[in-house]
mmCIF file of C-alpha atoms in Angstrom:
data_model
loop_
_atom_site.group_PDB
_atom_site.id
_atom_site.type_symbol
_atom_site.label_atom_id
_atom_site.label_comp_id
_atom_site.label_asym_id
_atom_site.label_seq_id
_atom_site.Cartn_x
_atom_site.Cartn_y
_atom_site.Cartn_z
ATOM 1 C CA UNK A 271 -87.173 -112.550 -1.952
ATOM 2 C CA UNK A 272 -86.644 -115.219 0.690
ATOM 3 C CA UNK A 273 -83.134 -114.012 1.469
ATOM 4 C CA UNK A 274 -84.290 -110.401 1.721
ATOM 5 C CA UNK A 275 -87.194 -111.195 4.033
ATOM 6 C CA UNK A 276 -85.284 -113.603 6.291
ATOM 7 C CA UNK A 277 -83.757 -110.937 8.567
ATOM 8 C CA UNK A 278 -87.008 -108.975 9.050
ATOM 9 C CA UNK A 279 -88.797 -112.236 9.825
ATOM 10 C CA UNK A 280 -86.198 -113.081 12.458
ATOM 11 C CA UNK A 281 -86.526 -109.591 13.942
ATOM 12 C CA UNK A 282 -90.312 -109.985 14.059
ATOM 13 C CA UNK A 283 -89.805 -113.232 15.983
ATOM 14 C CA UNK A 284 -87.630 -111.299 18.442
ATOM 15 C CA UNK A 285 -90.396 -108.735 18.920
ATOM 16 C CA UNK A 286 -92.902 -111.540 19.518
ATOM 17 C CA UNK A 287 -90.526 -113.210 21.995
ATOM 18 C CA UNK A 288 -89.946 -109.961 23.865
ATOM 19 C CA UNK A 289 -93.663 -109.186 24.135
ATOM 20 C CA UNK A 290 -94.358 -112.744 25.272
ATOM 21 C CA UNK A 291 -91.548 -112.657 27.841
ATOM 22 C CA UNK A 292 -92.742 -109.355 29.302
ATOM 23 C CA UNK A 293 -96.475 -110.090 29.381
ATOM 24 C CA UNK A 294 -96.816 -113.899 29.367
ATOM 25 C CA UNK A 295 -100.087 -113.264 27.532
ATOM 26 C CA UNK A 296 -101.052 -114.740 24.211
ATOM 27 C CA UNK A 297 -103.753 -112.076 23.892
ATOM 28 C CA UNK A 298 -101.203 -109.241 23.961
ATOM 29 C CA UNK A 299 -99.016 -110.945 21.369
ATOM 30 C CA UNK A 300 -102.080 -111.501 19.195
ATOM 31 C CA UNK A 301 -103.065 -107.832 19.470
ATOM 32 C CA UNK A 302 -99.536 -106.803 18.429
ATOM 33 C CA UNK A 303 -99.706 -109.124 15.421
ATOM 34 C CA UNK A 304 -103.147 -107.880 14.385
ATOM 35 C CA UNK A 305 -102.180 -104.220 14.826
ATOM 36 C CA UNK A 306 -98.979 -104.595 12.824
ATOM 37 C CA UNK A 307 -100.770 -106.424 10.006
ATOM 38 C CA UNK A 308 -103.591 -103.875 9.964
ATOM 39 C CA UNK A 309 -101.218 -100.913 9.780
ATOM 40 C CA UNK A 310 -99.260 -102.595 6.988
ATOM 41 C CA UNK A 311 -102.415 -103.391 5.021
ATOM 42 C CA UNK A 312 -103.939 -99.938 5.592
ATOM 43 C CA UNK A 313 -100.819 -98.256 4.244
ATOM 44 C CA UNK A 314 -100.755 -100.601 1.270
ATOM 45 C CA UNK A 315 -104.392 -99.965 0.315
ATOM 46 C CA UNK A 316 -104.828 -96.299 1.221
ATOM 47 C CA UNK A 317 -101.513 -94.712 0.342
ATOM 48 C CA UNK A 318 -100.454 -97.356 -2.118
ATOM 49 C CA UNK A 319 -96.687 -96.970 -2.183
ATOM 50 C CA UNK A 320 -96.416 -100.315 -3.970
ATOM 51 C CA UNK A 321 -93.065 -101.964 -3.264
ATOM 52 C CA UNK A 322 -92.237 -99.259 -0.690
ATOM 53 C CA UNK A 323 -94.769 -100.862 1.672
ATOM 54 C CA UNK A 324 -92.618 -103.974 1.830
ATOM 55 C CA UNK A 325 -89.497 -101.899 2.417
ATOM 56 C CA UNK A 326 -91.247 -99.935 5.176
ATOM 57 C CA UNK A 327 -92.298 -103.157 6.868
ATOM 58 C CA UNK A 328 -88.822 -104.674 6.619
ATOM 59 C CA UNK A 329 -87.062 -101.561 7.921
ATOM 60 C CA UNK A 330 -89.494 -101.201 10.816
ATOM 61 C CA UNK A 331 -88.970 -104.796 11.886
ATOM 62 C CA UNK A 332 -85.187 -104.593 11.553
ATOM 63 C CA UNK A 333 -85.025 -101.396 13.627
ATOM 64 C CA UNK A 334 -87.474 -102.584 16.294
ATOM 65 C CA UNK A 335 -85.905 -106.035 16.580
ATOM 66 C CA UNK A 336 -82.407 -104.575 16.644
ATOM 67 C CA UNK A 337 -83.357 -102.144 19.399
ATOM 68 C CA UNK A 338 -84.848 -104.936 21.478
ATOM 69 C CA UNK A 339 -81.742 -107.067 21.011
ATOM 70 C CA UNK A 340 -79.501 -104.162 21.919
ATOM 71 C CA UNK A 341 -81.458 -102.426 24.689
ATOM 72 C CA UNK A 342 -83.867 -105.136 25.872
ATOM 73 C CA UNK A 343 -83.147 -106.296 29.396
ATOM 74 C CA UNK A 344 -83.345 -110.002 28.573
ATOM 75 C CA UNK A 345 -81.392 -111.179 31.637
ATOM 76 C CA UNK A 346 -83.731 -109.430 34.038
ATOM 77 C CA UNK A 347 -86.749 -110.833 32.210
ATOM 78 C CA UNK A 348 -85.315 -114.361 32.339
ATOM 79 C CA UNK A 349 -84.548 -113.991 36.056
ATOM 80 C CA UNK A 350 -88.051 -112.696 36.772
ATOM 81 C CA UNK A 351 -89.596 -115.649 34.967
ATOM 82 C CA UNK A 352 -87.871 -118.227 37.196
#
């Protein structure tokens, strides 16, 4: 399970880093974290797909993190910060 969840965890860290770099606000990053966890838990308890909830979460994080790595304008954000 650790090997399977390693890539989605890294992609989630990329999403956190991107949100932090854009906003420089811990509150916004916290709201993202709370919203993501709430959506995940609501799907797990209301719809109850069982193991599909974990797959949904992993796929969402991989796609979102991959898009931010590919299309995110990291150089411009780094230049704006300095």
